[in-house]
PDB file of C-alpha atoms and ligand atoms in Angstrom:
ATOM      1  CA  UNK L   1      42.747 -60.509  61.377  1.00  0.00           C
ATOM      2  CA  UNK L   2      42.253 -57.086  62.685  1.00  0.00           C
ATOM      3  CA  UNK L   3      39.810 -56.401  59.448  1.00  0.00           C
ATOM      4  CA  UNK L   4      36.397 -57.195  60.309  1.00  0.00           C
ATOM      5  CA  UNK L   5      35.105 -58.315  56.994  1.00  0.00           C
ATOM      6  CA  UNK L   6      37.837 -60.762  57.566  1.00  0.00           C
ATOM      7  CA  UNK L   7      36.612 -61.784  61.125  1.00  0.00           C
ATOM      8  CA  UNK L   8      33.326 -62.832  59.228  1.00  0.00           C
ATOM      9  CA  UNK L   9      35.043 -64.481  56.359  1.00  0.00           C
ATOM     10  CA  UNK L  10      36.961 -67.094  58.647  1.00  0.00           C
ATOM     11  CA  UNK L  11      34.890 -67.296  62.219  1.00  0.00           C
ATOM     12  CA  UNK L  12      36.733 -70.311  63.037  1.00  0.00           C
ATOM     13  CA  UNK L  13      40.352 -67.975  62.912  1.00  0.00           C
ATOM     14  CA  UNK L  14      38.208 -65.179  64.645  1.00  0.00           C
ATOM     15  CA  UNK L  15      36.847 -67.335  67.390  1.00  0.00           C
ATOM     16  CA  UNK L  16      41.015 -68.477  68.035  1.00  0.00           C
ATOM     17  CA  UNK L  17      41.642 -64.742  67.762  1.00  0.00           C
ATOM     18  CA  UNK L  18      39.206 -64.098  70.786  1.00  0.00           C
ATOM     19  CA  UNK L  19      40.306 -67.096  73.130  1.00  0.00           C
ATOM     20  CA  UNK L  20      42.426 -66.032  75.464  1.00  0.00           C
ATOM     21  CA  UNK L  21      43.911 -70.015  76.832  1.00  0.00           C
ATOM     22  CA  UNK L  22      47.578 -69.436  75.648  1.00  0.00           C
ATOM     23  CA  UNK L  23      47.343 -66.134  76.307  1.00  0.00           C
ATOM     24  CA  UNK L  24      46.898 -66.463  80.282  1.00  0.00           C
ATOM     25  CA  UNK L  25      49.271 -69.805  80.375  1.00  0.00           C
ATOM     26  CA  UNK L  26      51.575 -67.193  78.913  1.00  0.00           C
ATOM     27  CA  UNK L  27      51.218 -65.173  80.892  1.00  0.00           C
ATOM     28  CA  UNK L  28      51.914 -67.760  84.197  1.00  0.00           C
ATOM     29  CA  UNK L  29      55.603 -67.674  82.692  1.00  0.00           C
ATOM     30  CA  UNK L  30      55.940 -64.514  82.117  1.00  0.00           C
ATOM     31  CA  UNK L  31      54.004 -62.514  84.019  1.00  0.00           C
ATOM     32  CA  UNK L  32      56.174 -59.328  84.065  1.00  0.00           C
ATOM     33  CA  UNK L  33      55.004 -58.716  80.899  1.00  0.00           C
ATOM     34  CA  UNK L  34      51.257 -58.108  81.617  1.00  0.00           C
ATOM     35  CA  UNK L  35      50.201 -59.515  78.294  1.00  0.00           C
ATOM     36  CA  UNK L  36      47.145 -57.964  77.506  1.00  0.00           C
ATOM     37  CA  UNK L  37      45.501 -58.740  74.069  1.00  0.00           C
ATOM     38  CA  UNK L  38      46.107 -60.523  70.722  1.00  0.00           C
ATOM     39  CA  UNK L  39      45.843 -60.719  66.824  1.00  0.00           C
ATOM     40  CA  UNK L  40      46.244 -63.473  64.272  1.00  0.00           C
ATOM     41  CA  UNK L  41      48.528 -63.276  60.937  1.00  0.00           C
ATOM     42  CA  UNK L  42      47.265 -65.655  58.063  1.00  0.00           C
ATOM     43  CA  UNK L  43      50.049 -66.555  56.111  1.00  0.00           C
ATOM     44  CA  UNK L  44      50.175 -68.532  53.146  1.00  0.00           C
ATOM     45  CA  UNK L  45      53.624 -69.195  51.160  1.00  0.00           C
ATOM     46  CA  UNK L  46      53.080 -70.502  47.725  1.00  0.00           C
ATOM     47  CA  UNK L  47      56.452 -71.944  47.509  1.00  0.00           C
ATOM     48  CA  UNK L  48      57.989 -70.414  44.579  1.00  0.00           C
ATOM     49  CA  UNK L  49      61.272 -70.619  46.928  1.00  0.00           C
ATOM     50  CA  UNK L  50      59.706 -67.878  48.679  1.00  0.00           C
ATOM     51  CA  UNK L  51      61.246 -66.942  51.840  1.00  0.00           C
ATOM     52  CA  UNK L  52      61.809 -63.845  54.841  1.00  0.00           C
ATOM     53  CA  UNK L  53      65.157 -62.481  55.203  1.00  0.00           C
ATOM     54  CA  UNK L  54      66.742 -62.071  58.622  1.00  0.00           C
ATOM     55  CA  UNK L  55      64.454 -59.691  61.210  1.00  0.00           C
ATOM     56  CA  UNK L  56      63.049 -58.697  64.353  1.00  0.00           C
ATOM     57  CA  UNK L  57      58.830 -58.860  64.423  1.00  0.00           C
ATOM     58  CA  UNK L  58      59.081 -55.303  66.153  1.00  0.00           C
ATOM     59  CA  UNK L  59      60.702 -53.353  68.507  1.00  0.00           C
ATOM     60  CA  UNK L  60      60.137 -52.253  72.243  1.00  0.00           C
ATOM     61  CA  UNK L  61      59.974 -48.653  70.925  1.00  0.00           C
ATOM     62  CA  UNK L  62      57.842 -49.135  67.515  1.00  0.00           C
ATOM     63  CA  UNK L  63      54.956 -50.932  69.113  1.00  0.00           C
ATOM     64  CA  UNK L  64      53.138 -53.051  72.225  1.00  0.00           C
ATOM     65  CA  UNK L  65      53.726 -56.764  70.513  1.00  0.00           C
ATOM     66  CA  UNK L  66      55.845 -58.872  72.537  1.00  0.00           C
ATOM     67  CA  UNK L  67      55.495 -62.130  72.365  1.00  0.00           C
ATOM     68  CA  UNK L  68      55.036 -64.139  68.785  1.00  0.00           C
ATOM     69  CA  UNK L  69      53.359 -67.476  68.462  1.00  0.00           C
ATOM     70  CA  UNK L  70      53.502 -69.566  65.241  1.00  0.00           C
ATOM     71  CA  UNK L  71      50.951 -72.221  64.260  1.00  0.00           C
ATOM     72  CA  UNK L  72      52.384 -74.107  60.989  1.00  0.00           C
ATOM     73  CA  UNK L  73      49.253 -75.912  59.380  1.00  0.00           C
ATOM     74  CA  UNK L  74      51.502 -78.495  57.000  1.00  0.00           C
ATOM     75  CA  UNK L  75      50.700 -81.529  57.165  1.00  0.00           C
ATOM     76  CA  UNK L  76      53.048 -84.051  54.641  1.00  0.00           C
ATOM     77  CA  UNK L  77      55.920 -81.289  55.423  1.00  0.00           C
ATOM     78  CA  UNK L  78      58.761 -83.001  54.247  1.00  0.00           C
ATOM     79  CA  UNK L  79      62.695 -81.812  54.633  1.00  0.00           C
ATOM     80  CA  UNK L  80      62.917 -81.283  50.848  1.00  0.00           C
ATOM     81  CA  UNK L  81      60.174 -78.734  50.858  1.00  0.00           C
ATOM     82  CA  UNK L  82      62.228 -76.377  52.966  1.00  0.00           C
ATOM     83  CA  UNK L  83      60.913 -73.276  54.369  1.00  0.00           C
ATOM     84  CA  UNK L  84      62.292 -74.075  57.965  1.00  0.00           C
ATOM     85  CA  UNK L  85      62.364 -70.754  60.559  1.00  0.00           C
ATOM     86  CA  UNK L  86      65.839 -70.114  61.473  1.00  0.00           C
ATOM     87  CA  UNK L  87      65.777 -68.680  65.181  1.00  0.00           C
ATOM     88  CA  UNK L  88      69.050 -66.795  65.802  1.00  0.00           C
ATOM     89  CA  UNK L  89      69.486 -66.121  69.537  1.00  0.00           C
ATOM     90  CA  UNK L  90      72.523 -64.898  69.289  1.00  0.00           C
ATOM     91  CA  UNK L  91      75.508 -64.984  70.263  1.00  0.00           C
ATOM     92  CA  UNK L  92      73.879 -68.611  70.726  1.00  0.00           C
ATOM     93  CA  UNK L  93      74.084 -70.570  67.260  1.00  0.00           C
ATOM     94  CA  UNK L  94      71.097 -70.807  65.296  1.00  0.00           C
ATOM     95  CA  UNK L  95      68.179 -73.134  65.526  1.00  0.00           C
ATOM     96  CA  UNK L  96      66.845 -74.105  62.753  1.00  0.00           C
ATOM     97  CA  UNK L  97      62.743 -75.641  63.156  1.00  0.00           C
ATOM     98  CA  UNK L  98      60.720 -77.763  60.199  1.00  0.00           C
ATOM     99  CA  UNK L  99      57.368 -76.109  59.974  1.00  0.00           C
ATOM    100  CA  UNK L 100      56.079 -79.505  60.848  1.00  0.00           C
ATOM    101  CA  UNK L 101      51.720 -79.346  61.082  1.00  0.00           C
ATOM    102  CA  UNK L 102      50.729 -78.471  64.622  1.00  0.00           C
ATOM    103  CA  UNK L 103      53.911 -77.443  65.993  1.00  0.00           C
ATOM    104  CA  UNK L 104      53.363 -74.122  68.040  1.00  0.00           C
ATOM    105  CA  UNK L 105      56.897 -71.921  67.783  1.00  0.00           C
ATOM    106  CA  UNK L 106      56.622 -69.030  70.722  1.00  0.00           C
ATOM    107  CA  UNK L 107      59.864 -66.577  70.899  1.00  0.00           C
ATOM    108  CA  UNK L 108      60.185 -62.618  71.571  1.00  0.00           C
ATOM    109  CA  UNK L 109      58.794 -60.619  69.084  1.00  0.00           C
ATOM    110  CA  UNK L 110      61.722 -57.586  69.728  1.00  0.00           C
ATOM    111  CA  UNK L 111      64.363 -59.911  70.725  1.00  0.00           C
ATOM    112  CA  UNK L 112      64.821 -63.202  68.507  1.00  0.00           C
ATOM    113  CA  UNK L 113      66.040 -62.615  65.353  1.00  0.00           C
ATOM    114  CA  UNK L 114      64.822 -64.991  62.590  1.00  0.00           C
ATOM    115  CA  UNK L 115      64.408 -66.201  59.152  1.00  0.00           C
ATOM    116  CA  UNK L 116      62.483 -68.339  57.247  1.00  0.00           C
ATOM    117  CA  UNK L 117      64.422 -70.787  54.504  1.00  0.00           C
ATOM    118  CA  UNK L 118      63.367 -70.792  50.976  1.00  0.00           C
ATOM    119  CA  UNK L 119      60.115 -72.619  50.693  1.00  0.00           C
ATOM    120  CA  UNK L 120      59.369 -75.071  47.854  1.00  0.00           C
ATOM    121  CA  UNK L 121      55.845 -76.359  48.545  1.00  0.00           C
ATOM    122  CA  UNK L 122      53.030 -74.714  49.845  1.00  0.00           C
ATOM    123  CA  UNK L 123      53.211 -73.319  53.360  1.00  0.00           C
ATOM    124  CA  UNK L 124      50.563 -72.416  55.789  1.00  0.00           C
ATOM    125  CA  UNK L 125      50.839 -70.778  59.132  1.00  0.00           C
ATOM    126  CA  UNK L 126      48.695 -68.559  61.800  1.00  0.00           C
ATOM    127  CA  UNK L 127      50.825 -66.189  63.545  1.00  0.00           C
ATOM    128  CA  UNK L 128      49.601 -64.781  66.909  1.00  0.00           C
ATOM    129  CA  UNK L 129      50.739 -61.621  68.452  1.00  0.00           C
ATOM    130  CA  UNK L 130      50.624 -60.824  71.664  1.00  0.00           C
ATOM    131  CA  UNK L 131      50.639 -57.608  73.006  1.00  0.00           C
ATOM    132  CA  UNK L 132      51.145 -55.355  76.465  1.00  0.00           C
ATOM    133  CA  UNK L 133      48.932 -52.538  77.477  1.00  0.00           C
ATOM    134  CA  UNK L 134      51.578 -49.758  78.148  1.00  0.00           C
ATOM    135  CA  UNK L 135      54.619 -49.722  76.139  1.00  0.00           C
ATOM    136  CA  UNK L 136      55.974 -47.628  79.041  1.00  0.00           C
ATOM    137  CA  UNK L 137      59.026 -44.802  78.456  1.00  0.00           C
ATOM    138  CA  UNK L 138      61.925 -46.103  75.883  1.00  0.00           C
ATOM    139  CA  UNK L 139      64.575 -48.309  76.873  1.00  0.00           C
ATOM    140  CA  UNK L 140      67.257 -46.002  78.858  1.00  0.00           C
ATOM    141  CA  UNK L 141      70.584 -44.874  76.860  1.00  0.00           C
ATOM    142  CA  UNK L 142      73.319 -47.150  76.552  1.00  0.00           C
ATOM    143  CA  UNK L 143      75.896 -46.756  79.857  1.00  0.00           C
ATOM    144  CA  UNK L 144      79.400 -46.372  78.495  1.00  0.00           C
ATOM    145  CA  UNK L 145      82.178 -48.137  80.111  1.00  0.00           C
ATOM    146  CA  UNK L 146      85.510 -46.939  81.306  1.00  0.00           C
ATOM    147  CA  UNK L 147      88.589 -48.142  79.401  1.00  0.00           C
ATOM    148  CA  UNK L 148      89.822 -51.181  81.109  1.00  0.00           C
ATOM    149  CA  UNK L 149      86.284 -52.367  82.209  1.00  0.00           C
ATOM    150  CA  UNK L 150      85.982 -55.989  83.785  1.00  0.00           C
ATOM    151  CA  UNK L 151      84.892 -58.953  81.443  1.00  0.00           C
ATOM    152  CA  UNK L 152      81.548 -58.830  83.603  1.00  0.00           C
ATOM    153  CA  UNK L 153      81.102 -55.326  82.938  1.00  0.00           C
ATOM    154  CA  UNK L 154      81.291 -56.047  79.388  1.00  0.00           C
ATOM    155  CA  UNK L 155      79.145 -59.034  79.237  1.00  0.00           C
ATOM    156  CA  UNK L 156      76.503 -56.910  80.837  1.00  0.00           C
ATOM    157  CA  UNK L 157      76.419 -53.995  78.533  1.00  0.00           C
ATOM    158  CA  UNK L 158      76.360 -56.398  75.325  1.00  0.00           C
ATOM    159  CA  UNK L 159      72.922 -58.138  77.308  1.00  0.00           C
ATOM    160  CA  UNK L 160      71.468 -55.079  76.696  1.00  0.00           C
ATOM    161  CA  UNK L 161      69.611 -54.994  73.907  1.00  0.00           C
ATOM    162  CA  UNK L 162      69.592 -52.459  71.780  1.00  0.00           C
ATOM    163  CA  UNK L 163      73.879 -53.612  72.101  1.00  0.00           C
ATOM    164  CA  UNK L 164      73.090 -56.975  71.464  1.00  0.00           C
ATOM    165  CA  UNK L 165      70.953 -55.872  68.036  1.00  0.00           C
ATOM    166  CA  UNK L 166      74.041 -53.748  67.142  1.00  0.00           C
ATOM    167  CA  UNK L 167      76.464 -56.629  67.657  1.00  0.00           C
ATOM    168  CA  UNK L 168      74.242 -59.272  66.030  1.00  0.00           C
ATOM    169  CA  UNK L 169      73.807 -57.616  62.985  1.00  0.00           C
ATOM    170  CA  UNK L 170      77.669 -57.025  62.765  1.00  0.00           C
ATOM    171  CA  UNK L 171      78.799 -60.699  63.752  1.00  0.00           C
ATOM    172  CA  UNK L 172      76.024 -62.002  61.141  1.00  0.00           C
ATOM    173  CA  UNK L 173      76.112 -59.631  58.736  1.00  0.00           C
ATOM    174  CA  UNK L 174      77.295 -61.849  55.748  1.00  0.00           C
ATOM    175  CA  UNK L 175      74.572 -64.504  56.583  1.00  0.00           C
ATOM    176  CA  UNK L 176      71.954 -61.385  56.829  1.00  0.00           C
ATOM    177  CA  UNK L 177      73.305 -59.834  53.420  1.00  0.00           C
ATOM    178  CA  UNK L 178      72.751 -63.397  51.646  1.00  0.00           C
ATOM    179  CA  UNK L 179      69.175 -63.542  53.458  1.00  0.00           C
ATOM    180  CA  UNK L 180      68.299 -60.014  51.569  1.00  0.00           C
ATOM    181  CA  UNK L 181      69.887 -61.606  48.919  1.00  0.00           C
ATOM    182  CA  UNK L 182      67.741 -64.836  48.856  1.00  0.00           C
ATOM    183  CA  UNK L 183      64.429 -63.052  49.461  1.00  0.00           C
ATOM    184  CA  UNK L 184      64.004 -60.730  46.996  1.00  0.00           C
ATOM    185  CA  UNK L 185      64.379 -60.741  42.954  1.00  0.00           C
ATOM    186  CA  UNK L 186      67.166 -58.949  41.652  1.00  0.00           C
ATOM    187  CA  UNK L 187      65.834 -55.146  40.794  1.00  0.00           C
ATOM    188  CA  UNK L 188      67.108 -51.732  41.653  1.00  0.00           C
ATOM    189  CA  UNK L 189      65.188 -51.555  44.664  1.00  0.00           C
ATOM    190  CA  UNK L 190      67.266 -54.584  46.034  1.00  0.00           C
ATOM    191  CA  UNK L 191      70.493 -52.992  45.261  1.00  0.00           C
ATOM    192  CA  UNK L 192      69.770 -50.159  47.419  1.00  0.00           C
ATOM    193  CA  UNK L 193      68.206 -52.333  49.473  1.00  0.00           C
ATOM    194  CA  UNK L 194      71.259 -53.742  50.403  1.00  0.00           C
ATOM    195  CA  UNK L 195      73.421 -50.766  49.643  1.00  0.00           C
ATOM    196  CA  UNK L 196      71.637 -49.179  52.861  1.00  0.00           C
ATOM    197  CA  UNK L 197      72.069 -52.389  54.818  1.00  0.00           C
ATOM    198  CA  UNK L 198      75.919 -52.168  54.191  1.00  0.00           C
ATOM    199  CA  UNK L 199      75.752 -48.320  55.604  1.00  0.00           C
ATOM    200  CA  UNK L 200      74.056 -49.289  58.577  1.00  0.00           C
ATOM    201  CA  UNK L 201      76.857 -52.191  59.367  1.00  0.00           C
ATOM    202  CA  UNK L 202      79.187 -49.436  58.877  1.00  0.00           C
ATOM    203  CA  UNK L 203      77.227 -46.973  61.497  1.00  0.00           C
ATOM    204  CA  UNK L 204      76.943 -49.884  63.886  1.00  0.00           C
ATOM    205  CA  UNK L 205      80.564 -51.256  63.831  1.00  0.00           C
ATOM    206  CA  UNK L 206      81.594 -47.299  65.062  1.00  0.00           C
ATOM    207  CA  UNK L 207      78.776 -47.158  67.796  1.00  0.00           C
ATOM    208  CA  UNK L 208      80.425 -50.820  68.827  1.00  0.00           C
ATOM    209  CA  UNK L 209      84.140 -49.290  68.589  1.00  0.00           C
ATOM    210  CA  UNK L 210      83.118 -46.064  70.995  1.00  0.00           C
ATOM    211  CA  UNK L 211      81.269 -48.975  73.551  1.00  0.00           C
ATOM    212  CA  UNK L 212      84.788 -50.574  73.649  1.00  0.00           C
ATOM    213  CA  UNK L 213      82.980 -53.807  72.249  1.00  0.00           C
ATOM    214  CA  UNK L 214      84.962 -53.684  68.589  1.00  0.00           C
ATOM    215  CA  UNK L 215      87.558 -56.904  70.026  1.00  0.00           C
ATOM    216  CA  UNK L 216      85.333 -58.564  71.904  1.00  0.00           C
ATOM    217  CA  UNK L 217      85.207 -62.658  71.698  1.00  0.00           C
ATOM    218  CA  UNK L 218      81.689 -63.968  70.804  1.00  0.00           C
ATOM    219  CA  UNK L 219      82.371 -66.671  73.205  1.00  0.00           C
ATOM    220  CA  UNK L 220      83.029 -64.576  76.044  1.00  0.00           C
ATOM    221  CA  UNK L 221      79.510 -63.454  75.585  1.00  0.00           C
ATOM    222  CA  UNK L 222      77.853 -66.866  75.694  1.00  0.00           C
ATOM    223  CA  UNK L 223      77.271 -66.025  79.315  1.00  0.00           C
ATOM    224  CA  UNK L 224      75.808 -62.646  79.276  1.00  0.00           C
ATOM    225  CA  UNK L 225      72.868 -62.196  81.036  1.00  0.00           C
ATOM    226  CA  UNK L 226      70.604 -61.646  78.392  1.00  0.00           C
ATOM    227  CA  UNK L 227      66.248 -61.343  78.921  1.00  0.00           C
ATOM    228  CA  UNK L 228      64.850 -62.672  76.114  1.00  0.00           C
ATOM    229  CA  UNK L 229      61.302 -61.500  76.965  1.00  0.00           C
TER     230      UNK L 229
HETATM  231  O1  AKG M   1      56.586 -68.092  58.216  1.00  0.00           O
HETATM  232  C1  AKG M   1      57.238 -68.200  59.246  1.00  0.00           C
HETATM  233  O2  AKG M   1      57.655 -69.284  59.672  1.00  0.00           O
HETATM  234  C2  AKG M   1      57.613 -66.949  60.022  1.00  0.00           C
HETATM  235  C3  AKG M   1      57.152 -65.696  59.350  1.00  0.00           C
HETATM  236  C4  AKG M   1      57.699 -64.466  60.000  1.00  0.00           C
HETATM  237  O3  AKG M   1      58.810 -64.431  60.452  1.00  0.00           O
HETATM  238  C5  AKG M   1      56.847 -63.276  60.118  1.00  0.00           C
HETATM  239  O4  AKG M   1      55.700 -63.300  59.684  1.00  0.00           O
HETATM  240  O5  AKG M   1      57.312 -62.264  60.667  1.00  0.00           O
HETATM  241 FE1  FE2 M   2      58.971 -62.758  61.744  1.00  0.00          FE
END
């Protein structure tokens, strides 16, 4: 909805795009974030078994959206229509939500990964994202550890998340592959699609080997002290 001609097409969307009530209630919770301004996605799924592959909205060093909000507008949804979201908050197990009508969904935009299941009826939904003013510098590097570091020590560097993207997209990369898989027809452009998605679970399963964080237990990091927003 950042198109005006669009604004004037649907006033009523425009009008929701302009309120700023779950903005500021937002922003009661999380106020560290200093959420500053919004825009609304239309999405409509025709549900064709149409469906989104595993992903992050954005990230804290591509753009200012942090917090995503999804309206799903189906009423009759039924559980053999499908097109649930999967939220992964990993190393957490997955949580998977109906796209029941009038159910608000409100996660990170940089920090939960998620999916959406193939859909087989119609599917409507208004996504808002919310955004900060500054971006502010990128994250810092990633602090090595000394050989022998404490379970604590290791808990906290996997919170962190650019480590916590890297180990994600290891632990789940057979689930992610079949969610590339699942989303897209078969073509060339999915093969190398998926060729480069191998490559990069190569690349990341070194950088976790030089962190020390190649053994690691998932369960061990069911604790770490991870900020989702
Ligand atoms: O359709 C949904 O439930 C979520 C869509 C989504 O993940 C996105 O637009 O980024
Ligand atoms: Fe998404």
């Amino acid at each position: 909805m950042a198109d005006k001609a669009v604004q004037e097409a649907a006033p009523t969307i425009a009008a929701l795009q302009r309120d700023r009530t779950m903005l500021t209630m937002l922003s009661l919770f999380l106020p560290h974030l200093r959420l500053h301004s919004q825009l609304i996605k239309l999405q409509y799924n025709a549900g064709s078994s149409g469906c989104f592959p595993l992903h992050y909205d954005s990230d804290e060093s591509v753009d200012a959206r942090r917090v995503t909000a999804i309206l799903y507008l189906n009423p009759g949804w039924e559980p053999a229509h499908g097109g649930e979201l999967q939220l992964f908050p990993w190393p957490r197990p997955p949580v998977t939500i109906p796209p029941l009508d009038n159910r608000l969904v409100i996660f990170s935009t940089c920090r939960m990964l998620h999916r959406v299941l193939p859909s087989l009826a119609e599917r409507f939904c208004l996504t808002t994202w919310m955004s900060i003013m500054n971006p502010g510098p990128p994250p810092t590097p990633i602090q090595h550890l000394e050989a022998g570091s404490s379970d604590r020590s290791l808990e906290n560097l996997a919170a962190q998340p650019e480590v916590r993207r890297a180990l994600a997209k290891v632990h789940l990369k057979d689930s992610w592959a079949q969610s590339l898989i699942e989303s897209h027809a078969d073509s060339e452009a999915r093969t190398s699609m998926l060729a480069t998605f191998w490559r990069e679970v190569e690349l990341l399963q070194q950088k976790i080997k030089i962190l020390g964080l190649d053994g690691i237990e998932v369960s061990k990091l069911k604790h770490a002290p991870v900020q989702w927003f």
